[in-house]
Amino acid sequence: MTNIHEGDLDILLVEDDPSIGGFLQAAMDREPGYRLYWETTLKDAWRAWEKRQIQEGRPFALVLLDLGLPDGDGQGLIRRLRDHGGEQALIIVISARGGEADKVQALDSGADDYLTKPFTIGELLARLRAHLRRRPVGSSAESSHWVIGVLELDDLTHTLRKGGVPIPMTPKEYQLFHLFVMNQGRILSYRRILGAVWGEHSSDQAHYVRLYIKRLREKIEDDPGMPQYLVTEKGVGYRFGNPEVSK
């Protein structure tokens, strides 16, 4: 697994617009510890990824990906990276396509976040820092115990406590909350949640997700009407919102 932390980032930028690419190159060059490698096509991006991942064994920690590229749509590259050593990389889409359908498709393909052009470097860095806070050094998919604010999740006993007090949960509620903990910082679309918890055959049953999110909020949030843990991403899905996650 690649441990990702601020100040030690190799970034693959896939962007064919020279003005945006040049802007990001110059901006990242001014940020200590950020090293940006810029490619303009899907073919060259994959070649750069393959060289780093397969030949050198040191994958990129972050991919900034445009969708409309000269040799195809970036959606396919997201899936390819996830399937070839990019499980732990942050993938942030940067695109002029601001429609809900494009965002959902990118997130379903495996992107962590979606930033609509035009954007400022401050906004990009703020998003990046938010993701890094949710991926502390030493966390891993093999962890069995998490402390999340006042919540404590134990995967060995399938128990959740709030302030030391056990919270009764159904198996589906536990499975759903566990999914969010295992995807800290990622936006999870309705389709991804349904596929992981209820199976792909339930992809048109978004009301399942809303119902169970409501139940979980009533159990874990101090104020279910203003959730701090299970945060709504309007029209897209949900994000695990508390950054204080440790193994």
PDB file of C-alpha atoms in Angstrom:
ATOM      1  CA  MET A   1       0.000   0.000   0.000  1.00  0.00           C
ATOM      2  CA  THR A   2       1.132   3.550  -0.695  1.00  0.00           C
ATOM      3  CA  ASN A   3       0.981   5.864   2.306  1.00  0.00           C
ATOM      4  CA  ILE A   4       0.000   9.325   1.137  1.00  0.00           C
ATOM      5  CA  HIS A   5       0.753  12.418   3.129  1.00  0.00           C
ATOM      6  CA  GLU A   6       1.050  16.109   2.403  1.00  0.00           C
ATOM      7  CA  GLY A   7       4.494  17.335   1.367  1.00  0.00           C
ATOM      8  CA  ASP A   8       5.530  14.072  -0.326  1.00  0.00           C
ATOM      9  CA  LEU A   9       3.411  13.798  -3.467  1.00  0.00           C
ATOM     10  CA  ASP A  10       4.199  12.665  -6.978  1.00  0.00           C
ATOM     11  CA  ILE A  11       1.337  13.857  -9.158  1.00  0.00           C
ATOM     12  CA  LEU A  12       0.320  12.701 -12.623  1.00  0.00           C
ATOM     13  CA  LEU A  13      -1.543  15.432 -14.499  1.00  0.00           C
ATOM     14  CA  VAL A  14      -3.475  14.342 -17.597  1.00  0.00           C
ATOM     15  CA  GLU A  15      -4.557  17.525 -19.373  1.00  0.00           C
ATOM     16  CA  ASP A  16      -4.408  18.539 -23.043  1.00  0.00           C
ATOM     17  CA  ASP A  17      -5.109  22.256 -22.556  1.00  0.00           C
ATOM     18  CA  PRO A  18      -1.680  23.958 -22.457  1.00  0.00           C
ATOM     19  CA  SER A  19      -2.940  26.964 -20.509  1.00  0.00           C
ATOM     20  CA  ILE A  20      -4.377  24.828 -17.709  1.00  0.00           C
ATOM     21  CA  GLY A  21      -1.463  22.411 -17.748  1.00  0.00           C
ATOM     22  CA  GLY A  22       1.042  25.236 -17.579  1.00  0.00           C
ATOM     23  CA  PHE A  23      -0.903  26.932 -14.802  1.00  0.00           C
ATOM     24  CA  LEU A  24      -0.954  23.766 -12.689  1.00  0.00           C
ATOM     25  CA  GLN A  25       2.692  22.975 -13.428  1.00  0.00           C
ATOM     26  CA  ALA A  26       3.805  26.422 -12.259  1.00  0.00           C
ATOM     27  CA  ALA A  27       1.538  26.328  -9.201  1.00  0.00           C
ATOM     28  CA  MET A  28       2.699  22.906  -8.044  1.00  0.00           C
ATOM     29  CA  ASP A  29       6.334  23.819  -8.617  1.00  0.00           C
ATOM     30  CA  ARG A  30       5.860  26.500  -5.945  1.00  0.00           C
ATOM     31  CA  GLU A  31       4.473  23.988  -3.415  1.00  0.00           C
ATOM     32  CA  PRO A  32       7.237  22.233  -1.407  1.00  0.00           C
ATOM     33  CA  GLY A  33       7.190  18.464  -1.799  1.00  0.00           C
ATOM     34  CA  TYR A  34       4.767  18.396  -4.735  1.00  0.00           C
ATOM     35  CA  ARG A  35       6.224  16.962  -7.962  1.00  0.00           C
ATOM     36  CA  LEU A  36       3.992  17.158 -11.010  1.00  0.00           C
ATOM     37  CA  TYR A  37       4.417  15.087 -14.182  1.00  0.00           C
ATOM     38  CA  TRP A  38       2.313  16.311 -17.093  1.00  0.00           C
ATOM     39  CA  GLU A  39       0.922  14.203 -19.935  1.00  0.00           C
ATOM     40  CA  THR A  40      -1.532  15.317 -22.610  1.00  0.00           C
ATOM     41  CA  THR A  41      -3.050  12.050 -23.887  1.00  0.00           C
ATOM     42  CA  LEU A  42      -4.493   8.867 -22.425  1.00  0.00           C
ATOM     43  CA  LYS A  43      -1.799   6.836 -24.167  1.00  0.00           C
ATOM     44  CA  ASP A  44       1.060   8.839 -22.686  1.00  0.00           C
ATOM     45  CA  ALA A  45      -0.609   8.934 -19.261  1.00  0.00           C
ATOM     46  CA  TRP A  46      -0.925   5.156 -19.199  1.00  0.00           C
ATOM     47  CA  ARG A  47       2.675   4.773 -20.346  1.00  0.00           C
ATOM     48  CA  ALA A  48       3.838   7.055 -17.521  1.00  0.00           C
ATOM     49  CA  TRP A  49       1.695   5.170 -14.984  1.00  0.00           C
ATOM     50  CA  GLU A  50       2.897   1.790 -16.191  1.00  0.00           C
ATOM     51  CA  LYS A  51       6.545   2.862 -16.023  1.00  0.00           C
ATOM     52  CA  ARG A  52       6.204   4.129 -12.448  1.00  0.00           C
ATOM     53  CA  GLN A  53       3.946   1.349 -11.174  1.00  0.00           C
ATOM     54  CA  ILE A  54       5.261  -1.732 -12.919  1.00  0.00           C
ATOM     55  CA  GLN A  55       8.889  -0.979 -13.760  1.00  0.00           C
ATOM     56  CA  GLU A  56       9.850   1.218 -10.802  1.00  0.00           C
ATOM     57  CA  GLY A  57       7.364   0.083  -8.144  1.00  0.00           C
ATOM     58  CA  ARG A  58       6.594   3.619  -6.989  1.00  0.00           C
ATOM     59  CA  PRO A  59       3.123   4.609  -8.233  1.00  0.00           C
ATOM     60  CA  PHE A  60       1.831   8.148  -8.437  1.00  0.00           C
ATOM     61  CA  ALA A  61       0.061   9.185  -5.243  1.00  0.00           C
ATOM     62  CA  LEU A  62      -2.308  11.577  -7.018  1.00  0.00           C
ATOM     63  CA  VAL A  63      -3.830  11.737 -10.499  1.00  0.00           C
ATOM     64  CA  LEU A  64      -5.418  14.954 -11.783  1.00  0.00           C
ATOM     65  CA  LEU A  65      -7.450  13.899 -14.794  1.00  0.00           C
ATOM     66  CA  ASP A  66      -9.278  15.792 -17.490  1.00  0.00           C
ATOM     67  CA  LEU A  67     -12.049  13.822 -19.200  1.00  0.00           C
ATOM     68  CA  GLY A  68     -12.073  15.263 -22.713  1.00  0.00           C
ATOM     69  CA  LEU A  69      -8.709  14.174 -24.128  1.00  0.00           C
ATOM     70  CA  PRO A  70      -7.564  13.949 -27.769  1.00  0.00           C
ATOM     71  CA  ASP A  71      -7.503  10.141 -27.837  1.00  0.00           C
ATOM     72  CA  GLY A  72     -10.585   9.361 -25.774  1.00  0.00           C
ATOM     73  CA  ASP A  73     -12.591   9.852 -22.595  1.00  0.00           C
ATOM     74  CA  GLY A  74     -10.767   9.851 -19.265  1.00  0.00           C
ATOM     75  CA  GLN A  75     -13.484   7.720 -17.643  1.00  0.00           C
ATOM     76  CA  GLY A  76     -11.852   4.586 -19.016  1.00  0.00           C
ATOM     77  CA  LEU A  77      -8.467   5.553 -17.611  1.00  0.00           C
ATOM     78  CA  ILE A  78      -9.921   5.818 -14.106  1.00  0.00           C
ATOM     79  CA  ARG A  79     -11.057   2.201 -14.211  1.00  0.00           C
ATOM     80  CA  ARG A  80      -7.782   1.073 -15.759  1.00  0.00           C
ATOM     81  CA  LEU A  81      -5.698   2.750 -13.053  1.00  0.00           C
ATOM     82  CA  ARG A  82      -7.844   1.256 -10.293  1.00  0.00           C
ATOM     83  CA  ASP A  83      -7.382  -2.199 -11.803  1.00  0.00           C
ATOM     84  CA  HIS A  84      -3.593  -1.872 -12.223  1.00  0.00           C
ATOM     85  CA  GLY A  85      -2.038  -0.842  -8.919  1.00  0.00           C
ATOM     86  CA  GLY A  86      -3.963   2.368  -8.348  1.00  0.00           C
ATOM     87  CA  GLU A  87      -6.270   1.232  -5.566  1.00  0.00           C
ATOM     88  CA  GLN A  88      -4.790   3.704  -3.063  1.00  0.00           C
ATOM     89  CA  ALA A  89      -4.044   6.626  -5.396  1.00  0.00           C
ATOM     90  CA  LEU A  90      -6.139   9.761  -5.109  1.00  0.00           C
ATOM     91  CA  ILE A  91      -7.895  10.437  -8.410  1.00  0.00           C
ATOM     92  CA  ILE A  92      -9.400  13.888  -8.801  1.00  0.00           C
ATOM     93  CA  VAL A  93     -11.223  14.707 -12.023  1.00  0.00           C
ATOM     94  CA  ILE A  94     -10.750  18.257 -13.317  1.00  0.00           C
ATOM     95  CA  SER A  95     -13.224  18.866 -16.109  1.00  0.00           C
ATOM     96  CA  ALA A  96     -15.356  21.477 -17.801  1.00  0.00           C
ATOM     97  CA  ARG A  97     -18.216  18.985 -17.709  1.00  0.00           C
ATOM     98  CA  GLY A  98     -20.226  20.093 -14.724  1.00  0.00           C
ATOM     99  CA  GLY A  99     -23.323  17.961 -15.173  1.00  0.00           C
ATOM    100  CA  GLU A 100     -24.557  15.629 -12.463  1.00  0.00           C
ATOM    101  CA  ALA A 101     -24.419  12.610 -14.798  1.00  0.00           C
ATOM    102  CA  ASP A 102     -20.727  13.209 -15.590  1.00  0.00           C
ATOM    103  CA  LYS A 103     -19.877  13.493 -11.898  1.00  0.00           C
ATOM    104  CA  VAL A 104     -21.780  10.333 -11.001  1.00  0.00           C
ATOM    105  CA  GLN A 105     -20.157   8.384 -13.831  1.00  0.00           C
ATOM    106  CA  ALA A 106     -16.653   9.483 -12.811  1.00  0.00           C
ATOM    107  CA  LEU A 107     -17.266   8.591  -9.171  1.00  0.00           C
ATOM    108  CA  ASP A 108     -18.767   5.245 -10.148  1.00  0.00           C
ATOM    109  CA  SER A 109     -15.658   4.570 -12.228  1.00  0.00           C
ATOM    110  CA  GLY A 110     -13.501   5.076  -9.140  1.00  0.00           C
ATOM    111  CA  ALA A 111     -12.647   8.786  -8.917  1.00  0.00           C
ATOM    112  CA  ASP A 112     -12.311  10.263  -5.421  1.00  0.00           C
ATOM    113  CA  ASP A 113     -13.439  13.780  -6.236  1.00  0.00           C
ATOM    114  CA  TYR A 114     -14.585  16.039  -9.076  1.00  0.00           C
ATOM    115  CA  LEU A 115     -13.544  19.641  -9.613  1.00  0.00           C
ATOM    116  CA  THR A 116     -15.328  21.657 -12.288  1.00  0.00           C
ATOM    117  CA  LYS A 117     -13.356  24.110 -14.422  1.00  0.00           C
ATOM    118  CA  PRO A 118     -12.627  26.926 -13.983  1.00  0.00           C
ATOM    119  CA  PHE A 119     -11.133  26.547 -10.502  1.00  0.00           C
ATOM    120  CA  THR A 120      -8.431  28.222  -8.457  1.00  0.00           C
ATOM    121  CA  ILE A 121      -5.244  26.592  -7.223  1.00  0.00           C
ATOM    122  CA  GLY A 122      -6.402  27.422  -3.691  1.00  0.00           C
ATOM    123  CA  GLU A 123      -9.563  25.389  -4.209  1.00  0.00           C
ATOM    124  CA  LEU A 124      -7.605  22.448  -5.617  1.00  0.00           C
ATOM    125  CA  LEU A 125      -5.104  22.465  -2.748  1.00  0.00           C
ATOM    126  CA  ALA A 126      -7.908  22.725  -0.194  1.00  0.00           C
ATOM    127  CA  ARG A 127      -9.604  19.657  -1.684  1.00  0.00           C
ATOM    128  CA  LEU A 128      -6.283  17.828  -1.716  1.00  0.00           C
ATOM    129  CA  ARG A 129      -5.523  18.662   1.921  1.00  0.00           C
ATOM    130  CA  ALA A 130      -8.997  17.491   2.943  1.00  0.00           C
ATOM    131  CA  HIS A 131      -8.367  14.120   1.319  1.00  0.00           C
ATOM    132  CA  LEU A 132      -4.920  13.802   2.873  1.00  0.00           C
ATOM    133  CA  ARG A 133      -6.281  14.490   6.358  1.00  0.00           C
ATOM    134  CA  ARG A 134      -8.611  11.538   5.879  1.00  0.00           C
ATOM    135  CA  ARG A 135      -5.770   9.240   4.782  1.00  0.00           C
ATOM    136  CA  PRO A 136      -3.291   9.393   7.656  1.00  0.00           C
ATOM    137  CA  VAL A 137       0.053   7.600   7.439  1.00  0.00           C
ATOM    138  CA  GLY A 138      -0.300   4.077   8.763  1.00  0.00           C
ATOM    139  CA  SER A 139      -3.971   3.558   7.963  1.00  0.00           C
ATOM    140  CA  SER A 140      -4.678   0.559   5.821  1.00  0.00           C
ATOM    141  CA  ALA A 141      -7.379  -1.599   4.373  1.00  0.00           C
ATOM    142  CA  GLU A 142      -6.229  -4.316   6.794  1.00  0.00           C
ATOM    143  CA  SER A 143      -7.034  -2.248   9.895  1.00  0.00           C
ATOM    144  CA  SER A 144      -9.617  -3.770  12.228  1.00  0.00           C
ATOM    145  CA  HIS A 145     -10.108  -0.902  14.675  1.00  0.00           C
ATOM    146  CA  TRP A 146     -10.831   2.768  14.030  1.00  0.00           C
ATOM    147  CA  VAL A 147     -11.383   5.790  16.257  1.00  0.00           C
ATOM    148  CA  ILE A 148     -13.458   8.409  14.448  1.00  0.00           C
ATOM    149  CA  GLY A 149     -14.110  11.431  16.621  1.00  0.00           C
ATOM    150  CA  VAL A 150     -16.245  10.033  19.463  1.00  0.00           C
ATOM    151  CA  LEU A 151     -17.003   6.869  17.472  1.00  0.00           C
ATOM    152  CA  GLU A 152     -15.094   3.613  17.824  1.00  0.00           C
ATOM    153  CA  LEU A 153     -15.495   0.865  15.236  1.00  0.00           C
ATOM    154  CA  ASP A 154     -14.210  -2.668  15.824  1.00  0.00           C
ATOM    155  CA  ASP A 155     -14.293  -4.844  12.743  1.00  0.00           C
ATOM    156  CA  LEU A 156     -13.392  -8.018  14.622  1.00  0.00           C
ATOM    157  CA  THR A 157     -16.439  -7.889  16.877  1.00  0.00           C
ATOM    158  CA  HIS A 158     -18.641  -5.897  14.461  1.00  0.00           C
ATOM    159  CA  THR A 159     -19.392  -3.322  17.128  1.00  0.00           C
ATOM    160  CA  LEU A 160     -19.704   0.447  17.103  1.00  0.00           C
ATOM    161  CA  ARG A 161     -19.477   2.639  20.200  1.00  0.00           C
ATOM    162  CA  LYS A 162     -20.171   6.339  20.677  1.00  0.00           C
ATOM    163  CA  GLY A 163     -18.449   7.873  23.665  1.00  0.00           C
ATOM    164  CA  GLY A 164     -17.868   4.347  24.940  1.00  0.00           C
ATOM    165  CA  VAL A 165     -21.545   3.403  24.748  1.00  0.00           C
ATOM    166  CA  PRO A 166     -22.445   0.513  22.377  1.00  0.00           C
ATOM    167  CA  ILE A 167     -24.707   1.451  19.465  1.00  0.00           C
ATOM    168  CA  PRO A 168     -27.081  -1.315  18.346  1.00  0.00           C
ATOM    169  CA  MET A 169     -26.835  -1.859  14.603  1.00  0.00           C
ATOM    170  CA  THR A 170     -28.378  -4.238  12.124  1.00  0.00           C
ATOM    171  CA  PRO A 171     -25.960  -6.138   9.852  1.00  0.00           C
ATOM    172  CA  LYS A 172     -26.835  -3.856   6.910  1.00  0.00           C
ATOM    173  CA  GLU A 173     -26.313  -0.719   8.992  1.00  0.00           C
ATOM    174  CA  TYR A 174     -22.926  -1.978  10.103  1.00  0.00           C
ATOM    175  CA  GLN A 175     -21.972  -2.940   6.554  1.00  0.00           C
ATOM    176  CA  LEU A 176     -22.949   0.506   5.264  1.00  0.00           C
ATOM    177  CA  PHE A 177     -21.049   2.397   7.958  1.00  0.00           C
ATOM    178  CA  HIS A 178     -18.022   0.148   7.487  1.00  0.00           C
ATOM    179  CA  LEU A 179     -18.095   0.973   3.757  1.00  0.00           C
ATOM    180  CA  PHE A 180     -17.790   4.682   4.536  1.00  0.00           C
ATOM    181  CA  VAL A 181     -14.933   4.139   6.983  1.00  0.00           C
ATOM    182  CA  MET A 182     -13.066   2.055   4.405  1.00  0.00           C
ATOM    183  CA  ASN A 183     -13.496   4.839   1.844  1.00  0.00           C
ATOM    184  CA  GLN A 184     -12.450   7.805   3.948  1.00  0.00           C
ATOM    185  CA  GLY A 185     -12.521  11.041   1.972  1.00  0.00           C
ATOM    186  CA  ARG A 186     -14.171   9.579  -1.131  1.00  0.00           C
ATOM    187  CA  ILE A 187     -17.537  10.599  -2.482  1.00  0.00           C
ATOM    188  CA  LEU A 188     -19.617   7.447  -2.766  1.00  0.00           C
ATOM    189  CA  SER A 189     -22.380   7.575  -5.341  1.00  0.00           C
ATOM    190  CA  TYR A 190     -25.707   5.838  -4.812  1.00  0.00           C
ATOM    191  CA  ARG A 191     -24.740   3.195  -7.349  1.00  0.00           C
ATOM    192  CA  ARG A 192     -21.436   2.379  -5.648  1.00  0.00           C
ATOM    193  CA  ILE A 193     -23.111   2.134  -2.251  1.00  0.00           C
ATOM    194  CA  LEU A 194     -25.899  -0.077  -3.543  1.00  0.00           C
ATOM    195  CA  GLY A 195     -23.480  -2.350  -5.373  1.00  0.00           C
ATOM    196  CA  ALA A 196     -21.269  -2.789  -2.304  1.00  0.00           C
ATOM    197  CA  VAL A 197     -24.010  -3.285   0.285  1.00  0.00           C
ATOM    198  CA  TRP A 198     -27.053  -4.631  -1.557  1.00  0.00           C
ATOM    199  CA  GLY A 199     -25.524  -6.017  -4.767  1.00  0.00           C
ATOM    200  CA  GLU A 200     -25.495  -4.838  -8.356  1.00  0.00           C
ATOM    201  CA  HIS A 201     -29.073  -6.019  -8.901  1.00  0.00           C
ATOM    202  CA  SER A 202     -30.230  -3.175  -6.608  1.00  0.00           C
ATOM    203  CA  SER A 203     -28.680  -0.349  -8.655  1.00  0.00           C
ATOM    204  CA  ASP A 204     -32.072   1.345  -9.166  1.00  0.00           C
ATOM    205  CA  GLN A 205     -33.064   1.278  -5.487  1.00  0.00           C
ATOM    206  CA  ALA A 206     -31.589   4.572  -4.269  1.00  0.00           C
ATOM    207  CA  HIS A 207     -34.285   4.820  -1.588  1.00  0.00           C
ATOM    208  CA  TYR A 208     -32.512   1.973   0.252  1.00  0.00           C
ATOM    209  CA  VAL A 209     -29.498   4.214   0.698  1.00  0.00           C
ATOM    210  CA  ARG A 210     -31.488   7.243   1.851  1.00  0.00           C
ATOM    211  CA  LEU A 211     -33.422   5.145   4.384  1.00  0.00           C
ATOM    212  CA  TYR A 212     -30.333   3.554   5.908  1.00  0.00           C
ATOM    213  CA  ILE A 213     -28.391   6.827   5.948  1.00  0.00           C
ATOM    214  CA  LYS A 214     -31.294   8.356   7.879  1.00  0.00           C
ATOM    215  CA  ARG A 215     -31.182   5.479  10.379  1.00  0.00           C
ATOM    216  CA  LEU A 216     -27.423   5.749  10.824  1.00  0.00           C
ATOM    217  CA  ARG A 217     -27.562   9.512  11.317  1.00  0.00           C
ATOM    218  CA  GLU A 218     -30.153   9.075  14.057  1.00  0.00           C
ATOM    219  CA  LYS A 219     -27.767   6.717  15.837  1.00  0.00           C
ATOM    220  CA  ILE A 220     -24.371   8.409  15.406  1.00  0.00           C
ATOM    221  CA  GLU A 221     -24.924  12.126  14.783  1.00  0.00           C
ATOM    222  CA  ASP A 222     -25.351  14.641  17.599  1.00  0.00           C
ATOM    223  CA  ASP A 223     -27.773  16.478  15.316  1.00  0.00           C
ATOM    224  CA  PRO A 224     -29.073  14.277  12.478  1.00  0.00           C
ATOM    225  CA  GLY A 225     -30.314  17.403  10.699  1.00  0.00           C
ATOM    226  CA  MET A 226     -26.764  18.769  10.516  1.00  0.00           C
ATOM    227  CA  PRO A 227     -24.632  15.652  10.021  1.00  0.00           C
ATOM    228  CA  GLN A 228     -20.899  15.755  10.651  1.00  0.00           C
ATOM    229  CA  TYR A 229     -20.072  12.166   9.691  1.00  0.00           C
ATOM    230  CA  LEU A 230     -22.370  11.155   6.833  1.00  0.00           C
ATOM    231  CA  VAL A 231     -22.434  14.252   4.652  1.00  0.00           C
ATOM    232  CA  THR A 232     -24.691  14.598   1.611  1.00  0.00           C
ATOM    233  CA  GLU A 233     -23.153  15.426  -1.768  1.00  0.00           C
ATOM    234  CA  LYS A 234     -26.280  16.806  -3.432  1.00  0.00           C
ATOM    235  CA  GLY A 235     -27.446  14.826  -6.429  1.00  0.00           C
ATOM    236  CA  VAL A 236     -24.429  12.505  -6.292  1.00  0.00           C
ATOM    237  CA  GLY A 237     -24.248  10.539  -3.050  1.00  0.00           C
ATOM    238  CA  TYR A 238     -22.495  10.830   0.313  1.00  0.00           C
ATOM    239  CA  ARG A 239     -19.078  11.513   1.791  1.00  0.00           C
ATOM    240  CA  PHE A 240     -17.600  10.388   5.097  1.00  0.00           C
ATOM    241  CA  GLY A 241     -17.162  13.820   6.617  1.00  0.00           C
ATOM    242  CA  ASN A 242     -15.074  13.518   9.781  1.00  0.00           C
ATOM    243  CA  PRO A 243     -11.321  13.928   9.142  1.00  0.00           C
ATOM    244  CA  GLU A 244     -10.160  12.697  12.544  1.00  0.00           C
ATOM    245  CA  VAL A 245      -9.707   9.037  11.623  1.00  0.00           C
ATOM    246  CA  SER A 246      -6.934   6.910  13.115  1.00  0.00           C
ATOM    247  CA  LYS A 247      -6.031   3.264  13.244  1.00  0.00           C
TER     248      LYS A 247
END
